[in-house]
Amino acid sequence: MNTTLAPSMWTMDSLGWLYEGVDPKFAGNGGPECNNFLSVKQRVIETIIFVALGSLECWFAWQRLGVSDPHFQVEPRDKGERFGKRFLLVILCLTFGVEIGFKFASKTVIYLLNPCHMLTVVQIYLLAAPPSKLVRVVFRMQMASLSCPLLALLLPVVNTRLLPFEAEIYWIQHLMIYLIIPPYLLSLGGVYKTEGIWDFSWCWFTAGFLHNYHFICLQGLGLLTEVNLNAMVCPAPSDPFFGPFYRVCGFTHQHLLFPLHIKAYTYVAKSLVLRDQEEECNGHVGGMMKED
């Protein structure tokens, strides 16, 4: 066995299939110029401050979530629920499977780490998993994250999608994870219930978690591969906050958007899918698990 080849197996060149297809000629995609948009000093300072704030946000919000509540009962599922969840699960899996195929074909697999793709994986789990306390936690976090696909629908980036039907899959996927799956899960009740209208603990916890994911994972991998993952390395050309402090502005406006969006979204969705039901809920994971 030739052991001299072993170290080269894990070089960046051997991982080209992950990001080799990302073309830096498209503005905002990445490249050396994108990597140098912010100084190292500014990146380090912003990362330390925002990761610390995100961690504190998660810690303080976690105390109010009631995740350790021992009073927990799981409702039995009916056949109608199983059919609906399986049908949507198949459609979402097929859609996401095609999207993954596009990413491998174009050698841009690294883009699967972007929030909307992660949210798709989360919703696949919610459709496939039986009711549990973990499902309720994941459901409430993904509800608080729905401003991500909203922004993707309002500010679509499809100019780099050159394969046949690649842009169409973009729209199908984002419409499903924003307009179809969450309202359907809300209509089931049980573990798929949101917190009270004046409870913002889940918003703050999810915001802190996502900002840490962006500054640690997406920024780190983006700098390493020179790929602008979710605009964490340099701003998108269409960014309304384009400039050296675009991430500070983004951190601020996201903390305003998260609670405003999820409360408005939940109110509208419940008024449509739960109009014939009386529903009460609180912020605790263990509460309101069993219907009379």
Short mmCIF file of C-alpha atoms in Angstrom, two decimals:
data_model
loop_
_atom_site.label_atom_id
_atom_site.label_comp_id
_atom_site.label_asym_id
_atom_site.label_seq_id
_atom_site.Cartn_x
_atom_site.Cartn_y
_atom_site.Cartn_z
CA MET A 1 0.00 0.00 0.00
CA ASN A 2 1.35 3.40 -1.00
CA THR A 3 0.95 5.52 2.13
CA THR A 4 2.40 8.62 0.47
CA LEU A 5 -0.97 9.26 -1.18
CA ALA A 6 -2.95 9.22 2.05
CA PRO A 7 -2.40 12.84 3.11
CA SER A 8 -3.51 14.15 -0.29
CA MET A 9 -6.90 12.48 0.10
CA TRP A 10 -8.03 15.32 2.37
CA THR A 11 -6.60 18.31 0.50
CA MET A 12 -8.89 21.09 -0.69
CA ASP A 13 -8.34 19.91 -4.27
CA SER A 14 -9.89 16.55 -3.45
CA LEU A 15 -13.01 18.35 -2.19
CA GLY A 16 -13.49 20.30 -5.40
CA TRP A 17 -16.80 18.56 -6.07
CA LEU A 18 -18.21 20.46 -3.09
CA TYR A 19 -17.62 23.98 -4.42
CA GLU A 20 -15.64 23.84 -7.69
CA GLY A 21 -18.68 24.91 -9.69
CA VAL A 22 -19.14 28.19 -7.81
CA ASP A 23 -18.22 30.87 -10.36
CA PRO A 24 -16.63 33.95 -8.72
CA LYS A 25 -17.35 35.93 -11.89
CA PHE A 26 -20.94 36.27 -10.67
CA ALA A 27 -21.06 39.15 -8.20
CA GLY A 28 -21.60 37.96 -4.65
CA ASN A 29 -20.66 34.34 -5.34
CA GLY A 30 -17.25 34.48 -3.70
CA GLY A 31 -13.60 34.57 -4.70
CA PRO A 32 -10.55 36.44 -3.33
CA GLU A 33 -12.15 39.87 -3.75
CA CYS A 34 -15.16 38.74 -1.74
CA ASN A 35 -12.91 37.28 0.97
CA ASN A 36 -11.09 40.60 1.27
CA PHE A 37 -14.24 42.73 1.44
CA LEU A 38 -13.86 43.04 5.22
CA SER A 39 -10.59 43.33 7.11
CA VAL A 40 -9.47 40.46 9.31
CA LYS A 41 -9.72 42.73 12.35
CA GLN A 42 -13.34 43.63 11.64
CA ARG A 43 -14.28 39.99 11.00
CA VAL A 44 -12.73 38.86 14.28
CA ILE A 45 -14.36 41.64 16.31
CA GLU A 46 -17.80 41.11 14.75
CA THR A 47 -17.57 37.35 15.15
CA ILE A 48 -16.61 37.54 18.84
CA ILE A 49 -19.34 40.07 19.63
CA PHE A 50 -22.15 38.39 17.69
CA VAL A 51 -21.30 34.85 18.79
CA ALA A 52 -21.22 36.04 22.40
CA LEU A 53 -24.57 37.83 21.98
CA GLY A 54 -26.08 34.82 20.20
CA SER A 55 -24.90 32.44 22.92
CA LEU A 56 -26.28 34.68 25.68
CA GLU A 57 -29.53 34.98 23.78
CA CYS A 58 -29.85 31.19 23.55
CA TRP A 59 -28.96 30.72 27.21
CA PHE A 60 -31.45 33.26 28.56
CA ALA A 61 -34.25 32.15 26.22
CA TRP A 62 -33.65 28.47 27.06
CA GLN A 63 -34.57 29.14 30.68
CA ARG A 64 -38.08 30.14 29.57
CA LEU A 65 -38.79 27.39 27.04
CA GLY A 66 -39.93 24.75 29.53
CA VAL A 67 -38.12 21.99 27.64
CA SER A 68 -37.55 20.06 30.88
CA ASP A 69 -41.27 20.03 31.76
CA PRO A 70 -42.01 16.42 32.89
CA HIS A 71 -45.75 16.64 32.08
CA PHE A 72 -45.79 15.29 28.58
CA GLN A 73 -48.28 13.13 26.73
CA VAL A 74 -48.34 12.27 23.06
CA GLU A 75 -51.61 12.22 21.20
CA PRO A 76 -52.53 9.23 19.02
CA ARG A 77 -52.38 9.84 15.29
CA ASP A 78 -55.30 9.19 12.97
CA LYS A 79 -55.16 7.76 9.45
CA GLY A 80 -55.92 11.10 7.83
CA GLU A 81 -52.91 12.66 9.50
CA ARG A 82 -50.65 9.81 8.43
CA PHE A 83 -51.79 10.05 4.79
CA GLY A 84 -51.37 13.83 4.62
CA LYS A 85 -47.92 13.76 6.19
CA ARG A 86 -46.74 10.92 3.97
CA PHE A 87 -48.03 12.60 0.82
CA LEU A 88 -46.28 15.88 1.61
CA LEU A 89 -43.18 13.97 2.73
CA VAL A 90 -42.94 12.25 -0.66
CA ILE A 91 -43.41 15.51 -2.58
CA LEU A 92 -40.89 17.42 -0.46
CA CYS A 93 -38.34 14.59 -0.65
CA LEU A 94 -38.67 14.39 -4.43
CA THR A 95 -38.27 18.15 -4.76
CA PHE A 96 -35.26 18.29 -2.47
CA GLY A 97 -33.79 15.19 -4.11
CA VAL A 98 -33.85 16.95 -7.48
CA GLU A 99 -32.25 20.03 -5.88
CA ILE A 100 -29.47 17.87 -4.41
CA GLY A 101 -28.96 16.34 -7.85
CA PHE A 102 -28.56 19.81 -9.34
CA LYS A 103 -25.99 20.68 -6.69
CA PHE A 104 -23.92 17.58 -7.46
CA ALA A 105 -24.22 18.13 -11.21
CA SER A 106 -23.04 21.74 -10.92
CA LYS A 107 -20.42 20.97 -8.22
CA THR A 108 -22.00 23.41 -5.78
CA VAL A 109 -22.91 20.93 -3.03
CA ILE A 110 -21.65 23.36 -0.39
CA TYR A 111 -24.74 25.51 -0.99
CA LEU A 112 -26.82 22.81 0.71
CA LEU A 113 -25.59 24.34 3.99
CA ASN A 114 -27.61 27.49 3.34
CA PRO A 115 -30.52 28.03 5.78
CA CYS A 116 -33.40 27.24 3.41
CA HIS A 117 -31.91 23.85 2.56
CA MET A 118 -31.36 23.14 6.25
CA LEU A 119 -34.97 24.17 6.88
CA THR A 120 -36.08 21.72 4.19
CA VAL A 121 -34.23 18.90 5.98
CA VAL A 122 -35.89 19.93 9.25
CA GLN A 123 -39.36 19.84 7.68
CA ILE A 124 -38.66 16.41 6.19
CA TYR A 125 -37.86 15.26 9.74
CA LEU A 126 -41.07 16.82 11.09
CA LEU A 127 -43.15 15.05 8.45
CA ALA A 128 -41.43 11.69 9.03
CA ALA A 129 -40.98 11.59 12.82
CA PRO A 130 -43.68 10.48 15.28
CA PRO A 131 -44.90 13.05 17.84
CA SER A 132 -42.42 13.69 20.64
CA LYS A 133 -41.01 16.47 22.76
CA LEU A 134 -38.10 16.83 20.32
CA VAL A 135 -40.56 17.25 17.45
CA ARG A 136 -42.26 20.11 19.29
CA VAL A 137 -38.92 21.83 19.95
CA VAL A 138 -37.84 21.45 16.32
CA PHE A 139 -41.26 22.57 15.06
CA ARG A 140 -41.22 25.79 17.07
CA MET A 141 -37.67 26.58 16.00
CA GLN A 142 -38.49 26.10 12.33
CA MET A 143 -41.59 28.27 12.69
CA ALA A 144 -39.38 31.06 14.04
CA SER A 145 -37.02 30.53 11.07
CA LEU A 146 -39.63 31.07 8.35
CA SER A 147 -38.43 34.59 7.62
CA CYS A 148 -35.52 32.91 5.78
CA PRO A 149 -37.64 31.43 2.94
CA LEU A 150 -39.73 34.62 2.91
CA LEU A 151 -36.62 36.66 2.09
CA ALA A 152 -35.62 34.05 -0.51
CA LEU A 153 -39.02 34.46 -2.17
CA LEU A 154 -38.95 38.26 -2.04
CA LEU A 155 -35.28 38.55 -3.09
CA PRO A 156 -34.67 35.46 -5.26
CA VAL A 157 -31.20 34.65 -6.56
CA VAL A 158 -31.74 32.52 -9.66
CA ASN A 159 -29.27 34.08 -12.11
CA THR A 160 -26.72 31.34 -11.34
CA ARG A 161 -29.22 28.51 -11.88
CA LEU A 162 -28.41 27.55 -15.46
CA LEU A 163 -29.51 23.91 -15.66
CA PRO A 164 -32.95 23.06 -17.13
CA PHE A 165 -35.72 23.42 -14.51
CA GLU A 166 -33.20 24.46 -11.85
CA ALA A 167 -34.94 27.80 -11.31
CA GLU A 168 -38.36 26.11 -11.22
CA ILE A 169 -37.21 23.76 -8.46
CA TYR A 170 -36.04 26.82 -6.50
CA TRP A 171 -39.57 28.24 -6.53
CA ILE A 172 -41.28 24.92 -5.80
CA GLN A 173 -39.01 24.20 -2.83
CA HIS A 174 -39.35 27.63 -1.25
CA LEU A 175 -43.11 27.80 -1.76
CA MET A 176 -43.48 24.38 -0.11
CA ILE A 177 -41.37 25.14 2.94
CA TYR A 178 -43.04 28.53 3.44
CA LEU A 179 -46.67 28.28 2.33
CA ILE A 180 -47.58 24.58 2.44
CA ILE A 181 -45.74 22.51 5.07
CA PRO A 182 -45.95 24.85 8.13
CA PRO A 183 -49.70 25.61 7.80
CA TYR A 184 -50.44 21.92 7.30
CA LEU A 185 -48.50 20.97 10.43
CA LEU A 186 -50.25 23.73 12.37
CA SER A 187 -53.60 22.29 11.32
CA LEU A 188 -52.72 18.97 12.99
CA GLY A 189 -52.34 20.49 16.46
CA GLY A 190 -50.79 18.33 19.17
CA VAL A 191 -47.02 18.75 19.11
CA TYR A 192 -47.40 21.12 16.16
CA LYS A 193 -48.53 24.09 18.24
CA THR A 194 -46.84 27.42 18.62
CA GLU A 195 -46.22 29.38 21.79
CA GLY A 196 -48.47 32.17 23.03
CA ILE A 197 -48.75 35.38 21.04
CA TRP A 198 -46.81 37.41 23.64
CA ASP A 199 -44.14 34.78 24.24
CA PHE A 200 -40.99 35.66 22.28
CA SER A 201 -38.65 33.12 23.89
CA TRP A 202 -38.60 30.84 20.86
CA CYS A 203 -37.90 33.79 18.56
CA TRP A 204 -34.88 34.86 20.59
CA PHE A 205 -33.56 31.32 21.04
CA THR A 206 -33.83 30.57 17.33
CA ALA A 207 -32.35 33.93 16.34
CA GLY A 208 -29.33 33.34 18.58
CA PHE A 209 -28.89 29.80 17.29
CA LEU A 210 -29.07 30.84 13.63
CA HIS A 211 -26.71 33.77 14.05
CA ASN A 212 -24.13 31.50 15.68
CA TYR A 213 -24.60 29.05 12.81
CA HIS A 214 -23.94 31.87 10.34
CA PHE A 215 -20.91 33.38 12.06
CA ILE A 216 -19.24 30.09 13.03
CA CYS A 217 -20.17 27.55 10.34
CA LEU A 218 -21.10 29.52 7.23
CA GLN A 219 -18.49 32.24 7.66
CA GLY A 220 -15.76 29.74 8.55
CA LEU A 221 -16.42 27.46 5.58
CA GLY A 222 -16.99 30.45 3.31
CA LEU A 223 -13.58 31.94 4.10
CA LEU A 224 -11.90 28.55 3.75
CA THR A 225 -13.44 27.77 0.35
CA GLU A 226 -13.90 31.36 -0.92
CA VAL A 227 -17.62 30.70 -1.34
CA ASN A 228 -20.01 33.40 -0.12
CA LEU A 229 -22.39 31.21 1.89
CA ASN A 230 -25.57 33.19 2.58
CA ALA A 231 -23.66 36.48 2.21
CA MET A 232 -21.50 35.88 5.28
CA VAL A 233 -18.22 36.62 3.48
CA CYS A 234 -19.33 39.67 1.48
CA PRO A 235 -22.68 41.36 0.80
CA ALA A 236 -24.86 40.42 -2.13
CA PRO A 237 -25.03 43.10 -4.86
CA SER A 238 -28.72 43.63 -4.08
CA ASP A 239 -28.16 43.94 -0.32
CA PRO A 240 -29.92 47.13 0.87
CA PHE A 241 -27.26 47.44 3.59
CA PHE A 242 -24.31 47.08 1.17
CA GLY A 243 -21.20 48.39 2.87
CA PRO A 244 -18.63 47.47 5.52
CA PHE A 245 -21.27 47.22 8.27
CA TYR A 246 -23.82 45.17 6.33
CA ARG A 247 -23.61 42.31 8.83
CA VAL A 248 -24.27 44.62 11.78
CA CYS A 249 -27.34 45.94 9.97
CA GLY A 250 -28.41 42.40 9.10
CA PHE A 251 -28.04 41.21 12.69
CA THR A 252 -30.20 44.13 13.85
CA HIS A 253 -32.97 43.89 11.29
CA GLN A 254 -33.21 40.10 11.65
CA HIS A 255 -33.87 40.50 15.37
CA LEU A 256 -36.72 42.83 14.49
CA LEU A 257 -38.01 40.67 11.63
CA PHE A 258 -38.02 37.34 13.49
CA PRO A 259 -40.68 38.17 16.12
CA LEU A 260 -42.78 40.41 13.86
CA HIS A 261 -42.86 37.88 11.05
CA ILE A 262 -43.57 34.74 13.06
CA LYS A 263 -46.38 36.33 15.07
CA ALA A 264 -48.02 37.71 11.91
CA TYR A 265 -47.46 34.45 10.01
CA THR A 266 -48.86 32.32 12.84
CA TYR A 267 -51.91 34.56 13.24
CA VAL A 268 -52.78 34.39 9.53
CA ALA A 269 -52.07 30.66 9.25
CA LYS A 270 -54.15 29.81 12.31
CA SER A 271 -57.03 31.96 11.11
CA LEU A 272 -57.07 29.91 7.90
CA VAL A 273 -56.36 26.34 9.03
CA LEU A 274 -57.77 26.48 12.58
CA ARG A 275 -60.82 28.67 11.98
CA ASP A 276 -63.18 25.91 13.16
CA GLN A 277 -61.07 24.92 16.17
CA GLU A 278 -60.44 26.44 19.55
CA GLU A 279 -56.78 26.36 20.37
CA GLU A 280 -54.83 27.47 23.39
CA CYS A 281 -51.15 27.09 23.87
CA ASN A 282 -48.36 28.33 26.04
CA GLY A 283 -44.65 28.69 25.63
CA HIS A 284 -43.75 25.45 27.39
CA VAL A 285 -42.90 22.38 25.39
CA GLY A 286 -44.60 20.05 27.82
CA GLY A 287 -47.83 22.02 28.05
CA MET A 288 -51.05 21.45 26.10
CA MET A 289 -49.94 18.12 24.68
CA LYS A 290 -53.23 16.34 25.10
CA GLU A 291 -56.57 17.47 23.70
CA ASP A 292 -59.87 16.80 25.47
#
